[in-house]
Short mmCIF file of C-alpha atoms in Angstrom, two decimals:
data_model
loop_
_atom_site.label_atom_id
_atom_site.label_comp_id
_atom_site.label_asym_id
_atom_site.label_seq_id
_atom_site.Cartn_x
_atom_site.Cartn_y
_atom_site.Cartn_z
CA UNK A 1 0.18 0.31 0.00
CA UNK A 2 1.43 3.51 -1.18
CA UNK A 3 1.74 5.63 0.95
CA UNK A 4 1.44 9.47 0.45
CA UNK A 5 3.62 10.55 -2.16
CA UNK A 6 4.50 14.39 -3.20
CA UNK A 7 7.09 15.36 -6.45
CA UNK A 8 9.60 16.67 -7.35
CA UNK A 9 11.60 16.14 -4.07
CA UNK A 10 13.29 19.14 -4.21
CA UNK A 11 13.36 22.63 -6.47
CA UNK A 12 14.84 25.63 -7.17
CA UNK A 13 13.08 28.76 -8.29
CA UNK A 14 13.74 32.35 -8.56
CA UNK A 15 12.10 35.81 -7.02
CA UNK A 16 9.01 36.26 -9.04
CA UNK A 17 8.87 32.50 -10.64
CA UNK A 18 5.47 30.16 -10.20
CA UNK A 19 5.62 26.81 -8.73
CA UNK A 20 3.50 23.71 -8.75
CA UNK A 21 3.84 21.06 -6.45
CA UNK A 22 2.34 17.64 -6.30
CA UNK A 23 0.50 14.99 -4.00
CA UNK A 24 -1.27 11.39 -4.67
CA UNK A 25 -2.73 10.46 -1.10
CA UNK A 26 -2.76 7.20 0.43
CA UNK A 27 -4.58 4.57 -0.59
CA UNK A 28 -8.53 4.97 0.46
CA UNK A 29 -7.99 8.77 1.19
CA UNK A 30 -10.42 11.65 0.03
CA UNK A 31 -8.98 14.42 1.60
CA UNK A 32 -5.49 16.11 1.04
CA UNK A 33 -4.43 18.91 3.16
CA UNK A 34 -1.39 21.46 2.36
CA UNK A 35 1.64 22.99 5.11
CA UNK A 36 4.28 25.18 4.85
CA UNK A 37 7.14 24.13 7.27
CA UNK A 38 9.90 26.86 7.84
CA UNK A 39 13.09 25.73 9.36
CA UNK A 40 13.00 25.12 12.97
CA UNK A 41 9.20 25.78 13.03
CA UNK A 42 6.29 23.44 12.88
CA UNK A 43 4.11 23.01 9.93
CA UNK A 44 1.46 25.50 9.10
CA UNK A 45 -1.74 24.90 7.71
CA UNK A 46 -1.98 26.22 4.24
CA UNK A 47 -5.55 24.75 2.78
CA UNK A 48 -7.09 21.26 2.67
CA UNK A 49 -9.00 19.99 -0.42
CA UNK A 50 -12.47 17.49 -0.50
CA UNK A 51 -14.32 16.81 -3.16
CA UNK A 52 -12.43 19.00 -5.66
CA UNK A 53 -13.10 21.84 -3.46
CA UNK A 54 -10.73 24.26 -0.92
CA UNK A 55 -12.40 23.04 2.06
CA UNK A 56 -10.99 25.58 4.63
CA UNK A 57 -7.84 27.59 4.52
CA UNK A 58 -5.25 28.95 6.72
CA UNK A 59 -3.78 32.23 7.01
CA UNK A 60 -1.66 32.27 3.26
CA UNK A 61 -2.23 35.20 0.67
CA UNK A 62 -3.87 34.54 -2.78
CA UNK A 63 -1.00 33.52 -4.08
CA UNK A 64 -1.17 30.23 -3.05
CA UNK A 65 -4.00 28.28 -4.67
CA UNK A 66 -4.41 24.60 -5.02
CA UNK A 67 -6.35 21.88 -6.82
CA UNK A 68 -8.03 18.56 -6.63
CA UNK A 69 -8.06 15.95 -9.33
CA UNK A 70 -11.12 13.34 -9.27
CA UNK A 71 -9.29 10.56 -8.48
CA UNK A 72 -8.02 12.78 -5.37
CA UNK A 73 -4.54 13.68 -6.05
CA UNK A 74 -3.33 17.57 -5.69
CA UNK A 75 -1.65 20.55 -6.31
CA UNK A 76 -0.17 23.15 -4.57
CA UNK A 77 0.36 26.62 -6.72
CA UNK A 78 2.57 29.17 -5.82
CA UNK A 79 2.62 32.57 -7.52
CA UNK A 80 5.08 35.84 -7.79
CA UNK A 81 7.66 33.37 -5.28
CA UNK A 82 9.05 35.17 -2.64
CA UNK A 83 12.14 34.46 -0.66
CA UNK A 84 10.45 33.39 2.28
CA UNK A 85 8.39 31.15 0.69
CA UNK A 86 11.41 28.61 0.78
CA UNK A 87 10.37 26.09 2.92
CA UNK A 88 9.42 22.54 3.24
CA UNK A 89 6.02 21.93 1.84
CA UNK A 90 4.18 18.89 3.26
CA UNK A 91 0.89 17.12 1.83
CA UNK A 92 -1.45 15.04 4.46
CA UNK A 93 -3.96 13.06 3.44
CA UNK A 94 -7.20 11.64 5.31
CA UNK A 95 -10.38 10.14 5.28
CA UNK A 96 -13.18 12.55 5.61
CA UNK A 97 -15.45 12.12 8.66
CA UNK A 98 -18.37 13.96 7.76
CA UNK A 99 -20.41 13.78 10.83
CA UNK A 100 -18.07 15.33 12.94
CA UNK A 101 -16.94 17.74 10.16
CA UNK A 102 -13.11 17.08 10.72
CA UNK A 103 -10.98 14.19 9.31
CA UNK A 104 -9.43 11.33 10.35
CA UNK A 105 -5.73 10.85 11.27
CA UNK A 106 -3.71 12.74 8.91
CA UNK A 107 -0.59 11.05 7.17
CA UNK A 108 1.88 13.24 5.67
CA UNK A 109 4.07 12.58 2.48
CA UNK A 110 7.90 12.98 2.60
CA UNK A 111 7.42 16.84 1.66
CA UNK A 112 8.91 19.10 -1.43
CA UNK A 113 11.63 21.66 -0.47
CA UNK A 114 11.32 24.96 -2.10
CA UNK A 115 14.51 27.02 -2.25
CA UNK A 116 13.54 30.64 -3.66
CA UNK A 117 16.44 32.43 -4.46
CA UNK B 1 -0.08 33.54 16.51
CA UNK B 2 0.93 30.09 18.46
CA UNK B 3 -1.48 28.11 19.96
CA UNK B 4 0.47 25.26 20.06
CA UNK B 5 3.77 25.39 21.94
CA UNK B 6 6.83 23.19 22.58
CA UNK B 7 9.12 24.92 25.03
CA UNK B 8 11.72 22.69 24.96
CA UNK B 9 13.40 22.92 21.47
CA UNK B 10 15.77 19.68 22.59
CA UNK B 11 16.00 16.51 25.05
CA UNK B 12 18.84 14.35 25.56
CA UNK B 13 18.25 10.69 27.60
CA UNK B 14 19.53 7.32 28.47
CA UNK B 15 18.79 4.51 26.75
CA UNK B 16 16.36 2.43 28.59
CA UNK B 17 15.15 5.72 30.82
CA UNK B 18 12.43 7.65 30.63
CA UNK B 19 11.51 10.55 27.94
CA UNK B 20 8.61 12.94 28.36
CA UNK B 21 7.90 15.89 25.85
CA UNK B 22 5.65 18.31 26.77
CA UNK B 23 3.22 20.60 24.77
CA UNK B 24 1.09 23.56 25.73
CA UNK B 25 -1.84 25.22 24.00
CA UNK B 26 -4.22 28.19 24.14
CA UNK B 27 -7.41 27.40 22.46
CA UNK B 28 -10.12 25.66 24.40
CA UNK B 29 -12.02 24.36 21.60
CA UNK B 30 -9.19 22.05 20.44
CA UNK B 31 -10.79 18.69 21.03
CA UNK B 32 -8.19 15.82 19.38
CA UNK B 33 -4.56 15.93 20.43
CA UNK B 34 -1.98 13.81 18.38
CA UNK B 35 2.08 13.38 18.57
CA UNK B 36 3.96 13.31 15.59
CA UNK B 37 7.34 11.98 14.64
CA UNK B 38 9.67 13.04 12.31
CA UNK B 39 12.91 11.76 10.81
CA UNK B 40 15.38 13.44 8.58
CA UNK B 41 14.02 13.97 4.83
CA UNK B 42 10.51 12.26 5.67
CA UNK B 43 7.23 13.45 6.51
CA UNK B 44 6.04 13.53 10.06
CA UNK B 45 4.60 10.30 10.96
CA UNK B 46 1.75 9.67 13.47
CA UNK B 47 2.45 8.09 16.67
CA UNK B 48 -0.45 8.53 18.85
CA UNK B 49 -3.37 10.67 19.73
CA UNK B 50 -5.85 11.42 22.36
CA UNK B 51 -9.32 12.89 22.51
CA UNK B 52 -10.44 15.71 24.95
CA UNK B 53 -12.51 13.84 26.78
CA UNK B 54 -9.75 10.96 28.04
CA UNK B 55 -6.78 12.32 29.70
CA UNK B 56 -4.80 9.02 29.24
CA UNK B 57 -3.99 7.13 26.10
CA UNK B 58 -1.39 3.84 25.87
CA UNK B 59 -0.04 2.59 23.51
CA UNK B 60 3.15 0.08 23.77
CA UNK B 61 5.85 2.04 25.06
CA UNK B 62 3.91 5.38 24.02
CA UNK B 63 1.77 7.26 26.71
CA UNK B 64 -0.20 10.28 26.27
CA UNK B 65 -1.41 12.49 28.95
CA UNK B 66 -3.86 15.61 28.76
CA UNK B 67 -4.53 18.22 31.25
CA UNK B 68 -7.43 20.09 29.86
CA UNK B 69 -7.64 22.57 32.79
CA UNK B 70 -3.78 22.92 32.42
CA UNK B 71 -3.90 22.88 28.59
CA UNK B 72 -0.82 20.52 28.81
CA UNK B 73 -0.08 17.17 27.48
CA UNK B 74 2.65 15.16 27.38
CA UNK B 75 4.19 12.29 25.81
CA UNK B 76 6.18 9.50 27.91
CA UNK B 77 7.97 7.28 26.08
CA UNK B 78 9.26 4.52 28.12
CA UNK B 79 12.21 2.67 27.97
CA UNK B 80 13.27 4.91 25.53
CA UNK B 81 15.68 3.48 22.73
CA UNK B 82 18.27 4.82 20.38
CA UNK B 83 15.78 4.58 17.42
CA UNK B 84 13.07 7.00 19.15
CA UNK B 85 16.00 9.70 18.36
CA UNK B 86 13.87 12.19 16.46
CA UNK B 87 12.03 15.38 16.20
CA UNK B 88 8.49 15.11 17.95
CA UNK B 89 5.40 17.25 16.98
CA UNK B 90 2.70 18.12 19.38
CA UNK B 91 -0.66 19.18 17.14
CA UNK B 92 -3.86 20.30 18.29
CA UNK B 93 -7.52 20.36 16.08
CA UNK B 94 -10.54 21.49 16.10
CA UNK B 95 -12.71 20.55 12.91
CA UNK B 96 -10.43 20.96 10.17
CA UNK B 97 -8.32 23.44 11.97
CA UNK B 98 -4.79 21.89 12.93
CA UNK B 99 -1.84 23.65 14.29
CA UNK B 100 1.18 22.27 15.39
CA UNK B 101 4.04 22.84 18.07
CA UNK B 102 7.38 23.77 16.88
CA UNK B 103 9.16 20.59 17.47
CA UNK B 104 11.19 18.69 20.01
CA UNK B 105 14.65 17.20 19.09
CA UNK B 106 14.82 13.58 21.41
CA UNK B 107 18.08 12.41 21.35
CA UNK B 108 18.27 8.80 23.00
CA UNK B 109 21.87 7.95 24.18
CA UNK B 110 22.89 4.18 23.68
#
């Protein structure tokens, strides 16, 4: 059973460019969340996708956008990159618990290390 | 705003002894708490969780304690093993909102 996979592993971009990161959820999971982890910090919630719609969003600007496909995989897009966007971007998948309005335990991928020069 | 805090950036213990990792939170709406372990070059791995209606949950060598009145939770690892050396993150959730602490690096010395 493949866990959560992310691509690419590493990425180097320059300021002002745009980047797309990809995530495939764990088999059987239908919800994908994206997190940004800066050096020395814990992961910070960017947004969550369920049924191809953004379900909840953290405190991130509109430069950060996403998409979920019918097969539950997801993309994170960041426009007009800033130096401060350099971080490890983590994708986590889970199974929606609709009755409670939340999700079951989230399982994380290995992350994509983005460096903005 | 840091709603979940891990005030000890690092902890070093001897193999076989107990490791105690601490976490404090400020939002009383959090109703589910989790601990994740992270090795270098890997994503965080779920370790153990506890609902706010409980005060203790045990899974093998790992026990999580929750003190709601103090808004404090702790992870006990007994006995500690060198393979437990990693960064440990506590997380708290309310609905879809999950907040993480900054992590504590645990080193277990042989």
